[in-house]
mmCIF file of C-alpha atoms in Angstrom:
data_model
loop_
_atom_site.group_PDB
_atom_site.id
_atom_site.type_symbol
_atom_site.label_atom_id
_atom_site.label_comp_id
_atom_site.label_asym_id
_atom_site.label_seq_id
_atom_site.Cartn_x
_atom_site.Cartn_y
_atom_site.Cartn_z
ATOM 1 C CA UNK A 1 82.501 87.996 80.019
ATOM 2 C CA UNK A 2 83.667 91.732 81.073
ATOM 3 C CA UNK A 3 80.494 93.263 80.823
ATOM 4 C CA UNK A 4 78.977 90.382 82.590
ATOM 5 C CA UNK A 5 81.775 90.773 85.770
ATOM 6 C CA UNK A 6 80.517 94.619 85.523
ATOM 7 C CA UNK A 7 77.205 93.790 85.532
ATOM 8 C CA UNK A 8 77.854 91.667 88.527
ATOM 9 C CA UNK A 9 80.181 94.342 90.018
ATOM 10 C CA UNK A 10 77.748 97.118 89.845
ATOM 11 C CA UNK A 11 74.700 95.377 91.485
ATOM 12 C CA UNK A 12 77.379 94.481 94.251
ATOM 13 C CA UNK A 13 77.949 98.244 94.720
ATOM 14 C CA UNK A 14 74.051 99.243 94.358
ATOM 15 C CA UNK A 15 73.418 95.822 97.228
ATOM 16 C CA UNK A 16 76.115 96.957 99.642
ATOM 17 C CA UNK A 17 74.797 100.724 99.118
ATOM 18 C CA UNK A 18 71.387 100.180 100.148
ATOM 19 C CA UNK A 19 72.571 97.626 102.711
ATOM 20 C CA UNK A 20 74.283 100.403 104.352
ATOM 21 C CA UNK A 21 71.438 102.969 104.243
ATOM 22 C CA UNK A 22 68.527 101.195 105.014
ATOM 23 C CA UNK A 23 69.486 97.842 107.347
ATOM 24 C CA UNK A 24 66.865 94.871 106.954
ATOM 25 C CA UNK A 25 66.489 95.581 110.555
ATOM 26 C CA UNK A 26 64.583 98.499 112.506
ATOM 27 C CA UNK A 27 66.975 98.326 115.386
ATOM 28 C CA UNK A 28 69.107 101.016 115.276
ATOM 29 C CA UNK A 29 72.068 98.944 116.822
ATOM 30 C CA UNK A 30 72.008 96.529 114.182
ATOM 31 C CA UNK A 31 72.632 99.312 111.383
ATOM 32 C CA UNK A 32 76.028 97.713 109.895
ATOM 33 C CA UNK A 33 79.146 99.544 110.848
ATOM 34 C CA UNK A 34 80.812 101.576 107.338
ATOM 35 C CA UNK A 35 84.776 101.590 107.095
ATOM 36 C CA UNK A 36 86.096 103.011 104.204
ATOM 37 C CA UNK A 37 89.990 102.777 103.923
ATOM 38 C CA UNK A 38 91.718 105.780 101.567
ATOM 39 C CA UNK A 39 95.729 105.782 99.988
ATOM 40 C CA UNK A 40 96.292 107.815 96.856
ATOM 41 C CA UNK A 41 95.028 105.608 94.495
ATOM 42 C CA UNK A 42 93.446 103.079 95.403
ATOM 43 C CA UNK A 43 95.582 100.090 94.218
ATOM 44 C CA UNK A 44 98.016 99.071 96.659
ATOM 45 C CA UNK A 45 97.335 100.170 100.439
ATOM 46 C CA UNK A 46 93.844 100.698 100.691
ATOM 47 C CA UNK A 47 93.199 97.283 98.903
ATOM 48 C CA UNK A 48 95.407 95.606 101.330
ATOM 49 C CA UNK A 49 93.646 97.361 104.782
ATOM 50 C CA UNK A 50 89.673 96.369 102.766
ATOM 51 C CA UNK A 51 91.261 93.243 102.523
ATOM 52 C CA UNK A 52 92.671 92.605 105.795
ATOM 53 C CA UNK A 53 89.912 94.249 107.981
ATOM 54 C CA UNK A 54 87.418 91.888 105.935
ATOM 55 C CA UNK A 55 89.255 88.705 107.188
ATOM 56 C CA UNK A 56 89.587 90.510 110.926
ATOM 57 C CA UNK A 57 85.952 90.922 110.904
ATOM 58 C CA UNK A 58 85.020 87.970 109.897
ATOM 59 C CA UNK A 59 87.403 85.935 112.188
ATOM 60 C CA UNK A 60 85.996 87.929 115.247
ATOM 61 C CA UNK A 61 81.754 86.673 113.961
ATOM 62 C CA UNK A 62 81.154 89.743 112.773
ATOM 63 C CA UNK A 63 81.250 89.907 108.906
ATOM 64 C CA UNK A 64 77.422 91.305 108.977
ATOM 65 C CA UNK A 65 77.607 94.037 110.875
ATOM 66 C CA UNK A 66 80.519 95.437 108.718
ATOM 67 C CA UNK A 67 80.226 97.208 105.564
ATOM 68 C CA UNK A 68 84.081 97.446 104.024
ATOM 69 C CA UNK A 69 85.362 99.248 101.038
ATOM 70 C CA UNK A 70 88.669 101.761 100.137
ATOM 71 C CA UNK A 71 89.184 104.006 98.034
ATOM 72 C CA UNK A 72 91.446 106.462 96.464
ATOM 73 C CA UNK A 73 92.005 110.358 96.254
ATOM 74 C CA UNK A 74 93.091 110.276 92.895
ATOM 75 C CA UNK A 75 91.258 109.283 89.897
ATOM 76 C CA UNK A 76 94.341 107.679 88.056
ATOM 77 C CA UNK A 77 93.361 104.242 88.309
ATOM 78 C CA UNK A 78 89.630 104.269 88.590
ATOM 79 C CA UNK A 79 87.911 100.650 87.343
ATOM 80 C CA UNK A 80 91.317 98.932 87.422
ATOM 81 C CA UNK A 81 92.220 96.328 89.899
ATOM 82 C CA UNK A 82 94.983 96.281 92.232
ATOM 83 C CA UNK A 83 98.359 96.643 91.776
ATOM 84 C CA UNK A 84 99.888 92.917 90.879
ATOM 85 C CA UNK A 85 101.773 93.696 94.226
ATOM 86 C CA UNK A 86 99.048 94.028 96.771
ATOM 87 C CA UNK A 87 97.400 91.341 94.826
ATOM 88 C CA UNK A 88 100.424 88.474 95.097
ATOM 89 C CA UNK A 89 101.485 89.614 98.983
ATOM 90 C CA UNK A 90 97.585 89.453 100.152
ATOM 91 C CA UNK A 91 97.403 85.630 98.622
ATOM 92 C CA UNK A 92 100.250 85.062 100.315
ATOM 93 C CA UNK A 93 98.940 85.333 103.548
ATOM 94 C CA UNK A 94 95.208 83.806 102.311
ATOM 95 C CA UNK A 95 93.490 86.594 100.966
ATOM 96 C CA UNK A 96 92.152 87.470 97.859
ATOM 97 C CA UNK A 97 91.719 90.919 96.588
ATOM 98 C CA UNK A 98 92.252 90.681 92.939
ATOM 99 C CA UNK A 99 87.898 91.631 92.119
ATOM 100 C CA UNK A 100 88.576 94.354 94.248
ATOM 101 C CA UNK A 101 88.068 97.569 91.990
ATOM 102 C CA UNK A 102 89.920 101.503 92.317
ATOM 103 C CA UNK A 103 87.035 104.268 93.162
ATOM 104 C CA UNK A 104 87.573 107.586 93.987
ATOM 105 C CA UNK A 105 86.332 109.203 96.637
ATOM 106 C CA UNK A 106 83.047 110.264 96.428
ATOM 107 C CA UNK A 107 81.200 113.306 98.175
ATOM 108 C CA UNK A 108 78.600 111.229 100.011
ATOM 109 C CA UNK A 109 81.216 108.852 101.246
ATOM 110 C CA UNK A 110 81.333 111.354 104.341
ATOM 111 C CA UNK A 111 77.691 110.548 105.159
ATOM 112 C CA UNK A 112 77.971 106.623 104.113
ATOM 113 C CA UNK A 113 81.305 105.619 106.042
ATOM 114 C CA UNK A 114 81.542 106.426 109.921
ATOM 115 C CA UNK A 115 85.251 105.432 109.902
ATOM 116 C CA UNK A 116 87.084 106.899 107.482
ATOM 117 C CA UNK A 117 90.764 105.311 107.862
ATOM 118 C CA UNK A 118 93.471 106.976 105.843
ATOM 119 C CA UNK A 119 97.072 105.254 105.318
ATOM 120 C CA UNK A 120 99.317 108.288 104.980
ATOM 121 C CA UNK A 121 98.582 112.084 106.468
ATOM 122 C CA UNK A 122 98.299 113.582 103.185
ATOM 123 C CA UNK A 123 95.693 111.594 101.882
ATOM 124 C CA UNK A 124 93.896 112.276 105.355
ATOM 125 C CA UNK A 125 94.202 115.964 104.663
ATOM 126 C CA UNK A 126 92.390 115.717 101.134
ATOM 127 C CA UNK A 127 89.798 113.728 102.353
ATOM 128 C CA UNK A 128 89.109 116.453 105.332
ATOM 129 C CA UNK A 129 89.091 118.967 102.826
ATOM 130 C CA UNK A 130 86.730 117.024 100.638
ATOM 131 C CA UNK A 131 84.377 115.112 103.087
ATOM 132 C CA UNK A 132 82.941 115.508 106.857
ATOM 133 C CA UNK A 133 82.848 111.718 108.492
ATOM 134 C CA UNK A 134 82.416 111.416 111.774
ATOM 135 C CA UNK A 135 86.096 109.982 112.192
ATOM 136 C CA UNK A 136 88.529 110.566 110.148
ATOM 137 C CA UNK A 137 92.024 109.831 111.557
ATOM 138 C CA UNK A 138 95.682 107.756 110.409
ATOM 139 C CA UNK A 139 95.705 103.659 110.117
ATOM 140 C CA UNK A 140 99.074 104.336 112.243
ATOM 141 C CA UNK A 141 97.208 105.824 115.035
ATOM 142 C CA UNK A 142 96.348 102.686 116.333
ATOM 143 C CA UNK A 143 99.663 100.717 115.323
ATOM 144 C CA UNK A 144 101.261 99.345 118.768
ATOM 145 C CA UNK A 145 104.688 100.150 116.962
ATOM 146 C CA UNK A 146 104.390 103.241 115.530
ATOM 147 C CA UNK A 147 101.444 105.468 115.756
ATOM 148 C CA UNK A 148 100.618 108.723 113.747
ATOM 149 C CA UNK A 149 103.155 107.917 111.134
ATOM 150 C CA UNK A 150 101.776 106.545 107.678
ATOM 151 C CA UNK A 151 102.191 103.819 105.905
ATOM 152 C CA UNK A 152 104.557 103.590 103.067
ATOM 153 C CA UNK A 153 103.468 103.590 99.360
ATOM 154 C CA UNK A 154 104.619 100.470 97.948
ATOM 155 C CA UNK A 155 103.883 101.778 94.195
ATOM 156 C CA UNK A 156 106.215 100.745 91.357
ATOM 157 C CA UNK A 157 108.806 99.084 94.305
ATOM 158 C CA UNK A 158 109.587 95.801 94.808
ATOM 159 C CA UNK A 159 108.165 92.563 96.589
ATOM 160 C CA UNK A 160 109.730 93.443 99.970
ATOM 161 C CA UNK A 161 108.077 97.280 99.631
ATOM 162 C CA UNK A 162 104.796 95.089 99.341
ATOM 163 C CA UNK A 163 105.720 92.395 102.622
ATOM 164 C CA UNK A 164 106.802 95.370 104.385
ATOM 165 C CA UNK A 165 103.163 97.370 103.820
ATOM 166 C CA UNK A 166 101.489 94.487 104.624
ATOM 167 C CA UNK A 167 103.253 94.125 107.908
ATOM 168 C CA UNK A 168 102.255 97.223 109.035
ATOM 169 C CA UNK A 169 98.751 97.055 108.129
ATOM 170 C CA UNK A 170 98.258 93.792 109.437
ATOM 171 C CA UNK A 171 98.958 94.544 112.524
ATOM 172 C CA UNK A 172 96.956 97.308 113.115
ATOM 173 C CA UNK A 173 93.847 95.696 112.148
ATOM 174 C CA UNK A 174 93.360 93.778 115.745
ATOM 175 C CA UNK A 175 93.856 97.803 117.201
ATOM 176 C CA UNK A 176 91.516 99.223 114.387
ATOM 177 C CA UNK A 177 88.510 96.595 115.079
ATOM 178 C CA UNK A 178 88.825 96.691 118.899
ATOM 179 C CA UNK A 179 88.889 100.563 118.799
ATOM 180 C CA UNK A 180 85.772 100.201 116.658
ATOM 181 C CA UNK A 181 83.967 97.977 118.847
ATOM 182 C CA UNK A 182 84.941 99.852 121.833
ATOM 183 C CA UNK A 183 83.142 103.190 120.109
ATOM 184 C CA UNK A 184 80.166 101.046 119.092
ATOM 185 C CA UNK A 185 80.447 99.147 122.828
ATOM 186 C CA UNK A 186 80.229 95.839 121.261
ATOM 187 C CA UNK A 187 82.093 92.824 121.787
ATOM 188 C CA UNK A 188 83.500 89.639 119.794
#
């Protein structure tokens, strides 16, 4: 059963891959748009934003023009799923991110993601050190609360640690996805 939800896993990755280099389309403006969301390692806030951006996307129609994934700058926790945190706060609220996998970063991830959203400032200054994407900025940046700040690490705390990063991340992805589509000059 594992090696057949690897199996299944991997040819997701390999799909999505080529999905994102080579569109089924020749029209340049129907190339789909890469996010890739980054925390430490990849179990608890980066999980949450993949999550959360998916269900933005595809409550605004546009769920195939997106290409969505997160990773971490860490290797710790590479192949495991998210922390039972993120997991239990994201079905919560209707979403479901336990087949979600940990990745690190990887060096083409600068050429494969446009958008390259970080949740905390260090992270964003190892993944400007490791990879050039075209933008690379703060989740926070576009929070109508609090901008430029990042978003807490809920790792190892407790269920409110979890509601609270959720919170926050939630309600910058209506910002995120209109700032997006304002770049890209398209509209829900």
């Amino acid at each position: 059963m594992q090696a057949a939800c690897q199996l299944a896993l991997t040819l997701y990755c390999v799909d999505m891959s080529i999905r994102i280099t080579n569109p089924s389309s020749s029209d340049p403006e129907a190339e789909q748009i890469a996010v890739l969301f980054v925390c430490l390692g990849n179990i608890c806030r980066s999980p949450l934003a993949e999550g959360l951006f998916r269900r933005s996307v595809q409550t605004a129609g546009l769920a195939e023009r997106f290409f969505i994934d997160s990773s971490g700058t860490s290797p710790w926790h590479v192949g495991q799923a998210p922390d039972p945190g993120s997991i239990a706060v994201a079905a919560k609220h209707g979403i479901d991110i336990s087949m979600q996998r940990a990745r690190n970063l990887r060096e083409d991830d600068g050429e494969r993601f446009h958008w390259v959203v970080c949740l905390d400032a260090s992270n964003k200054r190892v993944v400007g050190a490791r990879i050039e994407p075209k933008e690379l900025f703060l989740l926070r940046d576009v929070d109508p609360l609090r901008s430029g700040t990042g978003v807490p690490d809920p790792y190892g705390g407790s269920s409110q640690a979890f509601d609270e990063c959720f919170e926050i991340i939630e309600r910058c992805m209506e910002p995120l996805l209109e700032r997006v589509l304002q770049v890209k000059k398209l509209s829900v």
